[in-house]
JSON list of C-alpha atoms in Angstrom, two decimals:
[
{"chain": "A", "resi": 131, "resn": "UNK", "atom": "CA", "xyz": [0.00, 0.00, 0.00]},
{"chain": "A", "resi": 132, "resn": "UNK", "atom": "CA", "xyz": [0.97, 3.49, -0.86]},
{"chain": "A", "resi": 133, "resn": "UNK", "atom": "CA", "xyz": [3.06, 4.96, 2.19]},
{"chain": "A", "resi": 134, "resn": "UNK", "atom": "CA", "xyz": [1.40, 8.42, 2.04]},
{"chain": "A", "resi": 135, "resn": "UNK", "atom": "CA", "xyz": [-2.01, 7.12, 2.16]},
{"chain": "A", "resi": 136, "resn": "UNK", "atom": "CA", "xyz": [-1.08, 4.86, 5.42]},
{"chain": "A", "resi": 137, "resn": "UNK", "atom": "CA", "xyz": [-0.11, 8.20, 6.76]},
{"chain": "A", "resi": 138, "resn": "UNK", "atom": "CA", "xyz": [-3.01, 10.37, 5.94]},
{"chain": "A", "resi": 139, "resn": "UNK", "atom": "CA", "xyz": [-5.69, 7.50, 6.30]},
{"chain": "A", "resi": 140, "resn": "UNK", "atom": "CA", "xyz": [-4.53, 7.47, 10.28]},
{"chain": "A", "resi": 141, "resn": "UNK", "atom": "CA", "xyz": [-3.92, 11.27, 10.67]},
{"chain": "A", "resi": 142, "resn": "UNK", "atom": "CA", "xyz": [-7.83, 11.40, 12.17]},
{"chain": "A", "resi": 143, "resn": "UNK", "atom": "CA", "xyz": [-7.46, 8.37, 14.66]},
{"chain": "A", "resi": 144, "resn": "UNK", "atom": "CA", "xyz": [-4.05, 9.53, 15.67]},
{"chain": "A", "resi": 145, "resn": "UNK", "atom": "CA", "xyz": [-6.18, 13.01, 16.11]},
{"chain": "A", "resi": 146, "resn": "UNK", "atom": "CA", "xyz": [-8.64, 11.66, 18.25]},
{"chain": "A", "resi": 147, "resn": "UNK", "atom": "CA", "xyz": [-6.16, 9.07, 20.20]},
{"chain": "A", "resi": 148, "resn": "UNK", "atom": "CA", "xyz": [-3.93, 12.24, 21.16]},
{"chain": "A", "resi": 149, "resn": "UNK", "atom": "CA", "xyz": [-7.47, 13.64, 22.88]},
{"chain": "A", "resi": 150, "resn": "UNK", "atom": "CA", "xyz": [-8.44, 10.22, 24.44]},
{"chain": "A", "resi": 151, "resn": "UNK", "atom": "CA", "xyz": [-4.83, 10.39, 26.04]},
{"chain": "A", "resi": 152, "resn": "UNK", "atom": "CA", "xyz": [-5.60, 13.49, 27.68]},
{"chain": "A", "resi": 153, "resn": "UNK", "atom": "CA", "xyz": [-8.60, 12.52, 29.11]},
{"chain": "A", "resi": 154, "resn": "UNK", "atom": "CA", "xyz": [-6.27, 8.86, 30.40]},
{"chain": "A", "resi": 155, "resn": "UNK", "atom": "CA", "xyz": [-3.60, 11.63, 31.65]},
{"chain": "A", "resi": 156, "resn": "UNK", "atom": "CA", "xyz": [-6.28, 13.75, 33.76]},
{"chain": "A", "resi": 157, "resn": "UNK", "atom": "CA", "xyz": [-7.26, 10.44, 35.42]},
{"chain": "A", "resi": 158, "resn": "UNK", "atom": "CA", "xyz": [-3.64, 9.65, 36.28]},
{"chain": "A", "resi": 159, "resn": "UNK", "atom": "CA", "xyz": [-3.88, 10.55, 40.08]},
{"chain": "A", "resi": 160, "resn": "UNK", "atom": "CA", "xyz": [-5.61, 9.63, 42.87]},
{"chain": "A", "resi": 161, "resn": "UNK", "atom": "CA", "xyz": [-7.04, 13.03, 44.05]},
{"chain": "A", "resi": 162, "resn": "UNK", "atom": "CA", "xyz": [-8.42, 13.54, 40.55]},
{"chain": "A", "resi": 163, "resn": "UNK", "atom": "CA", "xyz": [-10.34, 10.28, 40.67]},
{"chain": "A", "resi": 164, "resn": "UNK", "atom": "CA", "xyz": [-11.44, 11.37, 44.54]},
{"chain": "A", "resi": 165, "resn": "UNK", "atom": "CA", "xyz": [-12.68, 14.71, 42.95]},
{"chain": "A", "resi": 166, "resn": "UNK", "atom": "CA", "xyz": [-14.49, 13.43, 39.94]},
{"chain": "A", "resi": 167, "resn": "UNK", "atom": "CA", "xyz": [-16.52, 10.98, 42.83]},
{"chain": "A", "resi": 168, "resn": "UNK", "atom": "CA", "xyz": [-17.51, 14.19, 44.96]},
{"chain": "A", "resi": 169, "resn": "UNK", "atom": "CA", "xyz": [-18.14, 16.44, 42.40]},
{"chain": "A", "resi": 170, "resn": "UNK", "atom": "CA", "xyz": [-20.37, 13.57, 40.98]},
{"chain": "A", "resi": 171, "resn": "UNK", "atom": "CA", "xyz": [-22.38, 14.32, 44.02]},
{"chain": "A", "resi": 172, "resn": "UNK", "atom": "CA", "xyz": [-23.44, 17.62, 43.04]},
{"chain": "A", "resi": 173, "resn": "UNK", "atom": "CA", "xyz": [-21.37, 20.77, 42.22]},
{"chain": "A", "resi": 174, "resn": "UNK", "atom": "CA", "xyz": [-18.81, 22.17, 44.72]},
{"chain": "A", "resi": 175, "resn": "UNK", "atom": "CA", "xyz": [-16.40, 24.94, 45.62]},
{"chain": "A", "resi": 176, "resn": "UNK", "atom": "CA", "xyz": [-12.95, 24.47, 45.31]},
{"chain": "A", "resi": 177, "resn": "UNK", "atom": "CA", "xyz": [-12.50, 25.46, 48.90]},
{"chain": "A", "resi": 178, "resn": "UNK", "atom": "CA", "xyz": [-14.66, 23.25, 49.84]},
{"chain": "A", "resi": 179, "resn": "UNK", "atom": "CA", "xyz": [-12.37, 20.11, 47.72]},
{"chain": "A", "resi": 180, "resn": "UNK", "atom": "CA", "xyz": [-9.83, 21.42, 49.06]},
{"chain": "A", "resi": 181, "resn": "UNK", "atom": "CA", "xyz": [-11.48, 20.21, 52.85]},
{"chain": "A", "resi": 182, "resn": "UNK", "atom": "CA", "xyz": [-12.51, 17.42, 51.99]},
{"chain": "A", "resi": 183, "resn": "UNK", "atom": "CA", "xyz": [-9.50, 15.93, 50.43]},
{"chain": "A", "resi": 184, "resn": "UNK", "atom": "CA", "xyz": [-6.70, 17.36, 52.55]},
{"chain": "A", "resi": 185, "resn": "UNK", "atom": "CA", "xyz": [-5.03, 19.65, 49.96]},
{"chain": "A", "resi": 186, "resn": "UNK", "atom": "CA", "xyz": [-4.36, 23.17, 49.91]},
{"chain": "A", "resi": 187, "resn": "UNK", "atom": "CA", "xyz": [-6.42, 25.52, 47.77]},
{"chain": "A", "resi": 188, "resn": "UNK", "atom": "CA", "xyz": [-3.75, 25.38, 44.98]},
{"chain": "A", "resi": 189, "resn": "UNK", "atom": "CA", "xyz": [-3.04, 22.31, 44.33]},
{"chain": "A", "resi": 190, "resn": "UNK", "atom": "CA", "xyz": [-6.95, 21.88, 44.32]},
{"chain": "A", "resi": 191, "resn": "UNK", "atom": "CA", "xyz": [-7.11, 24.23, 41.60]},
{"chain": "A", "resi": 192, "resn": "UNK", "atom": "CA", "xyz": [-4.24, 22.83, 39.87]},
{"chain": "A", "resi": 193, "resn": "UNK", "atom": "CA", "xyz": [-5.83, 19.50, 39.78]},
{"chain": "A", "resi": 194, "resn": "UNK", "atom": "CA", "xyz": [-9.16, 21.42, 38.88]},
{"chain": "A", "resi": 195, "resn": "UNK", "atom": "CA", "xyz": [-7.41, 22.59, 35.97]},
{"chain": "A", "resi": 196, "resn": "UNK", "atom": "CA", "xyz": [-6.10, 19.14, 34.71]},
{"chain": "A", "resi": 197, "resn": "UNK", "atom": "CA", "xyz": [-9.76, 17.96, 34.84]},
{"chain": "A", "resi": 198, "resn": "UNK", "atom": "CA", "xyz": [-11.48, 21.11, 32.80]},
{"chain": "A", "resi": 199, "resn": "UNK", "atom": "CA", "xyz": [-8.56, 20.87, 30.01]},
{"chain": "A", "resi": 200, "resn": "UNK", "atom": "CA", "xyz": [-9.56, 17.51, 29.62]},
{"chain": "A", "resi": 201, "resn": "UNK", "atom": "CA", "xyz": [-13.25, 18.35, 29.72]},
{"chain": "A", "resi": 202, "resn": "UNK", "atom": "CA", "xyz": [-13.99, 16.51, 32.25]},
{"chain": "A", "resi": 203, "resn": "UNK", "atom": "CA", "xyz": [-14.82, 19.00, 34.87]},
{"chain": "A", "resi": 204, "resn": "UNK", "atom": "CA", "xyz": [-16.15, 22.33, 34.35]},
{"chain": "A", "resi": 205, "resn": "UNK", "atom": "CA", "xyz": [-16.11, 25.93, 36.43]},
{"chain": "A", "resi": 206, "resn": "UNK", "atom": "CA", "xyz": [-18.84, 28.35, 37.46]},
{"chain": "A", "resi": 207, "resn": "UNK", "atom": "CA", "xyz": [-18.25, 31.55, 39.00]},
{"chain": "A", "resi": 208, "resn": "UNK", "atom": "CA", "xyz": [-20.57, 33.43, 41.46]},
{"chain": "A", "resi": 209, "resn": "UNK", "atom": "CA", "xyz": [-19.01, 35.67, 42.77]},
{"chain": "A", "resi": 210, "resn": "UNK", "atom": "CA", "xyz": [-15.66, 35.82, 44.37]},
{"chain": "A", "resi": 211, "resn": "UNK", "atom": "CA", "xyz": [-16.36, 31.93, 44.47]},
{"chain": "A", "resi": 212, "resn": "UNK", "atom": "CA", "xyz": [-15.68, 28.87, 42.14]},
{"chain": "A", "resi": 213, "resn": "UNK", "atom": "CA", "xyz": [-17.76, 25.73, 41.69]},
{"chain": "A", "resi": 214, "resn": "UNK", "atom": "CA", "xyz": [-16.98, 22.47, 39.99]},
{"chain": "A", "resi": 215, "resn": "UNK", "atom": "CA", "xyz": [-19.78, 20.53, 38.26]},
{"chain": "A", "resi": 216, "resn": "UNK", "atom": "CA", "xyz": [-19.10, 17.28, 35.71]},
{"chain": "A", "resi": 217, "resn": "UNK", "atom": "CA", "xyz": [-18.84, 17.85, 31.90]},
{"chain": "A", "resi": 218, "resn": "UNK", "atom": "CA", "xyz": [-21.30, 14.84, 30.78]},
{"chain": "A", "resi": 219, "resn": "UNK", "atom": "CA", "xyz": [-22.10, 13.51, 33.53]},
{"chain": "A", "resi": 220, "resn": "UNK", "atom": "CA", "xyz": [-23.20, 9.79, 32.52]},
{"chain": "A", "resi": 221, "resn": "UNK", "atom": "CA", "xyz": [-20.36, 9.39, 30.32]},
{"chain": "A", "resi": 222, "resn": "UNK", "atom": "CA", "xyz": [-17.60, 10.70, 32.90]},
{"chain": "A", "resi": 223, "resn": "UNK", "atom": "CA", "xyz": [-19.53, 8.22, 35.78]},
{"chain": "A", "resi": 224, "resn": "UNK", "atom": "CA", "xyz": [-19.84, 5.70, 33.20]},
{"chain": "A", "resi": 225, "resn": "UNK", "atom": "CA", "xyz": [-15.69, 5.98, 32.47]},
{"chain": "A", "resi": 226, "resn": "UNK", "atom": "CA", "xyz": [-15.22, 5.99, 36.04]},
{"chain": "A", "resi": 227, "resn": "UNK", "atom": "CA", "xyz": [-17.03, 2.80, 36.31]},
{"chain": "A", "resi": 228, "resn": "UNK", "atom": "CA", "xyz": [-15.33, 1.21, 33.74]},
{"chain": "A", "resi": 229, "resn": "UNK", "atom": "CA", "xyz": [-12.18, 2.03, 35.77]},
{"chain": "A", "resi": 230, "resn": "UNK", "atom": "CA", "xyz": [-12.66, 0.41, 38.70]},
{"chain": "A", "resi": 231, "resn": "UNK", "atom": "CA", "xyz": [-14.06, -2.86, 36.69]},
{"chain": "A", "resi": 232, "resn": "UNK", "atom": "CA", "xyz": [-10.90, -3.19, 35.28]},
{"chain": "A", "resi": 233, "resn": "UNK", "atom": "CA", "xyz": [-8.99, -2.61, 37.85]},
{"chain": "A", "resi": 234, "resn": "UNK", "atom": "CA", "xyz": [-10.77, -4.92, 40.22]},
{"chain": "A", "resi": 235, "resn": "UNK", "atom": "CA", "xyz": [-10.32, -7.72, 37.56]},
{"chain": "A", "resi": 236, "resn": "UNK", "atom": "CA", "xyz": [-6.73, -7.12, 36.31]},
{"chain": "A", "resi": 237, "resn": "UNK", "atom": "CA", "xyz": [-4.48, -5.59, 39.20]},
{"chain": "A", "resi": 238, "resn": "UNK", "atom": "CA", "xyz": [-4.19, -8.06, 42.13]},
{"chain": "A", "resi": 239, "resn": "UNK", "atom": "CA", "xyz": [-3.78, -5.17, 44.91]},
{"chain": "A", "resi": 240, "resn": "UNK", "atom": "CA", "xyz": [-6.80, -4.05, 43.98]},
{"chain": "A", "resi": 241, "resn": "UNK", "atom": "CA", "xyz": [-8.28, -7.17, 44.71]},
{"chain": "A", "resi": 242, "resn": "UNK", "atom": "CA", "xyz": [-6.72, -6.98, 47.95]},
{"chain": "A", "resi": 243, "resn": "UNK", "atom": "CA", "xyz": [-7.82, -4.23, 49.20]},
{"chain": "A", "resi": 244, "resn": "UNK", "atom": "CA", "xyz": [-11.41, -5.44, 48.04]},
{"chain": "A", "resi": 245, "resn": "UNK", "atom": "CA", "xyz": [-10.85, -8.73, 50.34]},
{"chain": "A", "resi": 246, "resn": "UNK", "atom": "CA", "xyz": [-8.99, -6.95, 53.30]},
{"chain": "A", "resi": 247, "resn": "UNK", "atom": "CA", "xyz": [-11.74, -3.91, 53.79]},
{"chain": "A", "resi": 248, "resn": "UNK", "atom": "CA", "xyz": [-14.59, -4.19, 51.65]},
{"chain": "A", "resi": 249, "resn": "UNK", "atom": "CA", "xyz": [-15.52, -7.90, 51.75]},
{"chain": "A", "resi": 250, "resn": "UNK", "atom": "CA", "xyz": [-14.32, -8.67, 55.38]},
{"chain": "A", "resi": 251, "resn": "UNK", "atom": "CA", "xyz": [-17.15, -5.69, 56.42]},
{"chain": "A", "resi": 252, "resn": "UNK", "atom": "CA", "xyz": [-19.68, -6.86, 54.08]},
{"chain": "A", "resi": 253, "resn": "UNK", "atom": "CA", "xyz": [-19.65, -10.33, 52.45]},
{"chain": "A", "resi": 254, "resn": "UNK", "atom": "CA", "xyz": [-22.98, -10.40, 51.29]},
{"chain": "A", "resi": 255, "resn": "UNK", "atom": "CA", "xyz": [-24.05, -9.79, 47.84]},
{"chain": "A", "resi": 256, "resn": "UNK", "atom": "CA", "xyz": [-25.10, -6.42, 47.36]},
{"chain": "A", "resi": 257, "resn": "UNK", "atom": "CA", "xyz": [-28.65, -5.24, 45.76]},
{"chain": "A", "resi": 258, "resn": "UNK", "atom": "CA", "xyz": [-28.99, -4.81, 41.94]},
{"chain": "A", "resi": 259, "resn": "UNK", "atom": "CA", "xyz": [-30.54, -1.76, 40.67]},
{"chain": "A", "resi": 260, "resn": "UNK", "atom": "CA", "xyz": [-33.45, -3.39, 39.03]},
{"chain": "A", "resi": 261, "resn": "UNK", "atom": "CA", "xyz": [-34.24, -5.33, 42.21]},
{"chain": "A", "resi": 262, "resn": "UNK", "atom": "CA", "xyz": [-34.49, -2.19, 44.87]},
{"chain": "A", "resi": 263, "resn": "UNK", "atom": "CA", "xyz": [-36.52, -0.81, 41.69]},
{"chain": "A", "resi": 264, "resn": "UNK", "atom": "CA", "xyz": [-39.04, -3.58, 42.31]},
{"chain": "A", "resi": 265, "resn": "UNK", "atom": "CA", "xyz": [-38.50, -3.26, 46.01]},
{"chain": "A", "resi": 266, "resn": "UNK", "atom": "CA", "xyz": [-39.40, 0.63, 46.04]},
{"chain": "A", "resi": 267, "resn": "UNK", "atom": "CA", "xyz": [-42.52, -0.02, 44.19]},
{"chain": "A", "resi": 268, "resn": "UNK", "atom": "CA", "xyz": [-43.97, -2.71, 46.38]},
{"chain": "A", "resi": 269, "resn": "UNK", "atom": "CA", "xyz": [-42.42, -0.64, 49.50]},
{"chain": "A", "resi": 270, "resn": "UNK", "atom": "CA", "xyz": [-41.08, -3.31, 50.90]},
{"chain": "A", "resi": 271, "resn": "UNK", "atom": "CA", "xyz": [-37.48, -1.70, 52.40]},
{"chain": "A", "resi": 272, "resn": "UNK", "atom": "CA", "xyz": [-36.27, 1.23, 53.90]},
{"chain": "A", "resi": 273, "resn": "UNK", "atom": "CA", "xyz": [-34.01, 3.65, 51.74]},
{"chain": "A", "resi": 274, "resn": "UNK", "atom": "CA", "xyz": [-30.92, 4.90, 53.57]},
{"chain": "A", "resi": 275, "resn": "UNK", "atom": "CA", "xyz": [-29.09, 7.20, 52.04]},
{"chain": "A", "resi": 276, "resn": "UNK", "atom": "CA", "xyz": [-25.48, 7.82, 54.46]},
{"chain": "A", "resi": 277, "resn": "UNK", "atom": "CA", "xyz": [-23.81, 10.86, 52.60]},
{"chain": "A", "resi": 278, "resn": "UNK", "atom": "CA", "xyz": [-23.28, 14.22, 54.19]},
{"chain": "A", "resi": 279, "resn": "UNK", "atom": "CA", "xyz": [-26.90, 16.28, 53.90]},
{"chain": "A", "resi": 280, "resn": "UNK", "atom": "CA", "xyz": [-25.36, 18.76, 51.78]},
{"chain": "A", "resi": 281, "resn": "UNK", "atom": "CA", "xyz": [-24.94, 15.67, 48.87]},
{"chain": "A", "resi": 282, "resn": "UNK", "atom": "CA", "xyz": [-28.45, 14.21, 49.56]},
{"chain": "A", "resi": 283, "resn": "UNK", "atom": "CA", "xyz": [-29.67, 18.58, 48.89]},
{"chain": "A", "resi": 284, "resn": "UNK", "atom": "CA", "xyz": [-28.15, 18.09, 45.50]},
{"chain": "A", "resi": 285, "resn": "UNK", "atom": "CA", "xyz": [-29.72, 14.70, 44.76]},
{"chain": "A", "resi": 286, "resn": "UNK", "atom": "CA", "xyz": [-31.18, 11.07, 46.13]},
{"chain": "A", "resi": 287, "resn": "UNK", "atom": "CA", "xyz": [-33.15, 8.36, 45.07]},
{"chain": "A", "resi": 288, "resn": "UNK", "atom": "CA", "xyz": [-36.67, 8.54, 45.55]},
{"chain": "A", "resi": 289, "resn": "UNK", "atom": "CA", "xyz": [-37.87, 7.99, 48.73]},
{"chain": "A", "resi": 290, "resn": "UNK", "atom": "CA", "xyz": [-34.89, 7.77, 50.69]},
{"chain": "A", "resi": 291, "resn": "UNK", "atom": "CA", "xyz": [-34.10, 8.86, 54.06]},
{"chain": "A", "resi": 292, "resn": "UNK", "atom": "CA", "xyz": [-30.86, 10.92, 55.06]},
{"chain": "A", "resi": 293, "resn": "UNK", "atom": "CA", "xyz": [-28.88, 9.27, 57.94]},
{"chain": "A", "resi": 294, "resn": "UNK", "atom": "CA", "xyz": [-25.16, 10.20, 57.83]},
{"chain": "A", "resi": 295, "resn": "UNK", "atom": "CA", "xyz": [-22.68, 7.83, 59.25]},
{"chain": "A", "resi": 296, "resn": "UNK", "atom": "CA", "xyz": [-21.86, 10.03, 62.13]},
{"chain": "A", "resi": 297, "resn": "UNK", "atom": "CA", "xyz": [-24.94, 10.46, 63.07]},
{"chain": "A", "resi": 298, "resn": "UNK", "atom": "CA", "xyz": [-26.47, 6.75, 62.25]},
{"chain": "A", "resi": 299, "resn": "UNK", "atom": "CA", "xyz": [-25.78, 6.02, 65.92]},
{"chain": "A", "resi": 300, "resn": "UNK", "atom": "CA", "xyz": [-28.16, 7.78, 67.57]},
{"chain": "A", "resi": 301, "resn": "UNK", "atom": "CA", "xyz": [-30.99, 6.95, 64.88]},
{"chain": "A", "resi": 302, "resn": "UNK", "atom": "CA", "xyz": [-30.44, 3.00, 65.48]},
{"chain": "A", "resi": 303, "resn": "UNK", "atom": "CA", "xyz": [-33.74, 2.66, 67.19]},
{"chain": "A", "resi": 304, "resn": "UNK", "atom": "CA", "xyz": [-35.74, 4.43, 64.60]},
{"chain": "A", "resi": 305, "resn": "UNK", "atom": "CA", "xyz": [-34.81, 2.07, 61.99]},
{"chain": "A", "resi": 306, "resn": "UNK", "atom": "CA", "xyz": [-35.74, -1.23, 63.78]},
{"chain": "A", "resi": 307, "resn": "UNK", "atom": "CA", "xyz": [-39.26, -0.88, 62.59]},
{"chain": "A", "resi": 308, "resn": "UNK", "atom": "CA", "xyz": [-37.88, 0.10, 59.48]},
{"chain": "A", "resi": 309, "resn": "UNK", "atom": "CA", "xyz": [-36.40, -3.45, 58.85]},
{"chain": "A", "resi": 310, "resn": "UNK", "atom": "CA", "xyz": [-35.42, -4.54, 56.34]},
{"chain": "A", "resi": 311, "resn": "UNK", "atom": "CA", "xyz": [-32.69, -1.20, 55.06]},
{"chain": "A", "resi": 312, "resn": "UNK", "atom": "CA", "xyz": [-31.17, -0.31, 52.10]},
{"chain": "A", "resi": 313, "resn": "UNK", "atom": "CA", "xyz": [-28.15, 1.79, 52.12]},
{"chain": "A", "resi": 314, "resn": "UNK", "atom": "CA", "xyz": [-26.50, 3.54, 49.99]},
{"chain": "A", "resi": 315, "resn": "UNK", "atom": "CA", "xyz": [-23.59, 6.02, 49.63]},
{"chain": "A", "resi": 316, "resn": "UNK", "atom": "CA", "xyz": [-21.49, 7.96, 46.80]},
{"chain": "A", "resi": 317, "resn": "UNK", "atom": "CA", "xyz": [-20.11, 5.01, 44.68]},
{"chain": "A", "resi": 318, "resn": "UNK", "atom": "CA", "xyz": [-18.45, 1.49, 44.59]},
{"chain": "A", "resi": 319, "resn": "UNK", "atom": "CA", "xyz": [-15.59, 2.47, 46.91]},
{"chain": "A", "resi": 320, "resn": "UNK", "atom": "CA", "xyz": [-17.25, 4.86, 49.47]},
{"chain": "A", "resi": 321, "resn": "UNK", "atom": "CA", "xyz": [-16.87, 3.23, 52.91]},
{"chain": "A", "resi": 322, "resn": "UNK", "atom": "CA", "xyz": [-20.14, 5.12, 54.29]},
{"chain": "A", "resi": 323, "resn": "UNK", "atom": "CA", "xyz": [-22.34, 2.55, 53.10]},
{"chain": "A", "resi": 324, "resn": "UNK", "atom": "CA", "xyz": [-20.41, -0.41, 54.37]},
{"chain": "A", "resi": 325, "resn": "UNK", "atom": "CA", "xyz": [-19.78, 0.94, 57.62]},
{"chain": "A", "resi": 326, "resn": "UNK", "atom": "CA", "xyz": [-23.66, 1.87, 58.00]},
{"chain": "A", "resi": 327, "resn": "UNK", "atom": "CA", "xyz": [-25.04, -2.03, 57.14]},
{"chain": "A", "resi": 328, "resn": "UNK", "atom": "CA", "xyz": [-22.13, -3.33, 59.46]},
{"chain": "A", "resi": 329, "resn": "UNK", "atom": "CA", "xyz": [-23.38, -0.84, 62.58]},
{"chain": "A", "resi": 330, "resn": "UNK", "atom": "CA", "xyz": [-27.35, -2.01, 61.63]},
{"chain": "A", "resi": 331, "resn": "UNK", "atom": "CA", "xyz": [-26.42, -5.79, 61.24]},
{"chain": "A", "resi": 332, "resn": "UNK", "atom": "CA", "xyz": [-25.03, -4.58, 65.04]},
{"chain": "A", "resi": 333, "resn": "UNK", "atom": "CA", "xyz": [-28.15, -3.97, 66.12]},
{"chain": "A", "resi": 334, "resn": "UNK", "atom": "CA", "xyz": [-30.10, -6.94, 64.65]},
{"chain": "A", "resi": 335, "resn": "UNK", "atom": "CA", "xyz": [-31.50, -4.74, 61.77]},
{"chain": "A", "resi": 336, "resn": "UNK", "atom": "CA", "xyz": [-31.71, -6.53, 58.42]},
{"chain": "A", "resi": 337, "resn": "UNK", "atom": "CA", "xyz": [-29.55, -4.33, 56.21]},
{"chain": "A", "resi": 338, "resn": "UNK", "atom": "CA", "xyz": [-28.21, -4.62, 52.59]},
{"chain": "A", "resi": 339, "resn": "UNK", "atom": "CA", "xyz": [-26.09, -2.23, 50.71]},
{"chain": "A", "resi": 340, "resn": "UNK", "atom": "CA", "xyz": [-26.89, -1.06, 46.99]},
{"chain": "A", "resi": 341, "resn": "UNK", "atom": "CA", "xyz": [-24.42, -2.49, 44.32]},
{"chain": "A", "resi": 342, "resn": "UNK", "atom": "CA", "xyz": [-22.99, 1.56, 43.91]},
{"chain": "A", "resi": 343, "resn": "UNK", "atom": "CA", "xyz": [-24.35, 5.03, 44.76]},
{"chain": "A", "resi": 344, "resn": "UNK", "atom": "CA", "xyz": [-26.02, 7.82, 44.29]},
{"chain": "A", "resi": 345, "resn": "UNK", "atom": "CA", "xyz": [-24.55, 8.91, 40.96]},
{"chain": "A", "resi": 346, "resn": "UNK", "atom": "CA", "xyz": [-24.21, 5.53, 39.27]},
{"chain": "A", "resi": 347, "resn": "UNK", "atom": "CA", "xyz": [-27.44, 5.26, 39.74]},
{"chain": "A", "resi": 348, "resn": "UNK", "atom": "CA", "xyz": [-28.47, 8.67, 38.15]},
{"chain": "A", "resi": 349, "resn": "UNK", "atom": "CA", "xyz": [-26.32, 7.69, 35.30]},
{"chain": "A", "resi": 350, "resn": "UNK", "atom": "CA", "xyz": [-28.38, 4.29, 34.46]},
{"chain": "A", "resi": 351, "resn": "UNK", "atom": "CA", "xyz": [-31.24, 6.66, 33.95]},
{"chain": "A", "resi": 352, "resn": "UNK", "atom": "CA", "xyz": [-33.23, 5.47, 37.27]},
{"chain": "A", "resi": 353, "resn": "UNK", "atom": "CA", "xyz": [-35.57, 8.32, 38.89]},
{"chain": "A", "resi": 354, "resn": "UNK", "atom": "CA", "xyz": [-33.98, 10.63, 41.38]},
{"chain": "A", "resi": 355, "resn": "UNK", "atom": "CA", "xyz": [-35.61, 13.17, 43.65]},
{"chain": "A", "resi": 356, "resn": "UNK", "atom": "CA", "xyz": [-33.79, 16.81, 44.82]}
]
């Protein structure tokens, strides 16, 4: 085959390859994965990243920056203030998803970690999506949603009711008639939910986790309330 149409016949994919690196590179560090998962949640202020994941205000925004080049994230000023939302939202979840599949199948520490903290808290399957579907409908469990209020303001499944993890102590007793419970938290790897069915399962409450959270769940197109 001619040389010069070899080159020009892979000058588009090498086009769009050079982009889909970007978008790899922007997901090449831990704190950018953490903020993609809380900014999934609902917009936020780069200050208020910055708290929750331990960094200083710029290297927030540096990271910030990484994500919006690679239009993943995306700014909106009001005032003095910033606030981070998700550039298509389904898709980046989606990617995000697709992530941790493949990481859980292919990298053994991974796996480890899933055996050593995950697994040794909860061993039980978790519930589908379709099946707490059915289960809402027929109102046959409790919905437990463990995140901070401020991420159940921006967004929860229908129904649910807002227990955070530091304060799911002192609501144990409520919930007993509330048997059996459905939990759920921001994602595949957010400890909240395991840590909530572990303290309920305490207490002789029935209690399941969902298979994911709050935004995986928005992204399969299921109903949400705000």
């Amino acid at each position: 085959m001619n040389e010069s149409v070899m080159k020009s016949s892979s000058g588009p994919k090498q086009q769009i390859f050079s982009h889909l690196a970007e978008i790899a590179a922007a997901l090449a560090h831990p704190h950018r994965i953490e903020i993609l998962e809380l900014i999934a949640q609902g917009e936020r202020s780069v200050e208020d990243l910055a708290e929750r994941i331990g960094l200083s205000l710029s290297n927030t925004s540096r990271h910030l920056q990484v994500l919006r080049r690679a239009r993943l994230a995306a700014p909106r000023r009001e005032g003095k203030n910033v606030f981070y939302s998700l550039v298509s939202e389904t898709e980046v979840v989606t990617l995000l998803a697709s992530l941790g599949r493949v990481g859980e199948r292919n990298i053994a520490e991974i796996d480890q970690v899933m055996q050593a903290y995950f697994r040794a808290r909860d061993s039980l399957e978790p519930v589908s999506r379709l099946t707490l579907l059915e289960r809402l409908r027929d109102g046959s469990v409790t919905l437990l949603d463990v995140r901070p209020t401020e991420e159940f303001a921006h967004g929860h499944l229908p129904g649910a009711l807002n227990i955070p993890l530091d304060q799911l102590d002192a609501m144990l007793d409520s919930l007993v008639a509330r048997s059996p419970v459905v939990a759920y938290c921001r994602g595949p790897y957010c400890v909240l939910s395991f840590e909530a069915v572990a303290k309920l399962r305490a207490c002789g409450i029935e209690a399941i986790r969902l298979e994911d959270g709050y935004p995986e769940w928005k992204a399969a197109g299921c109903p949400i309330e705000c």
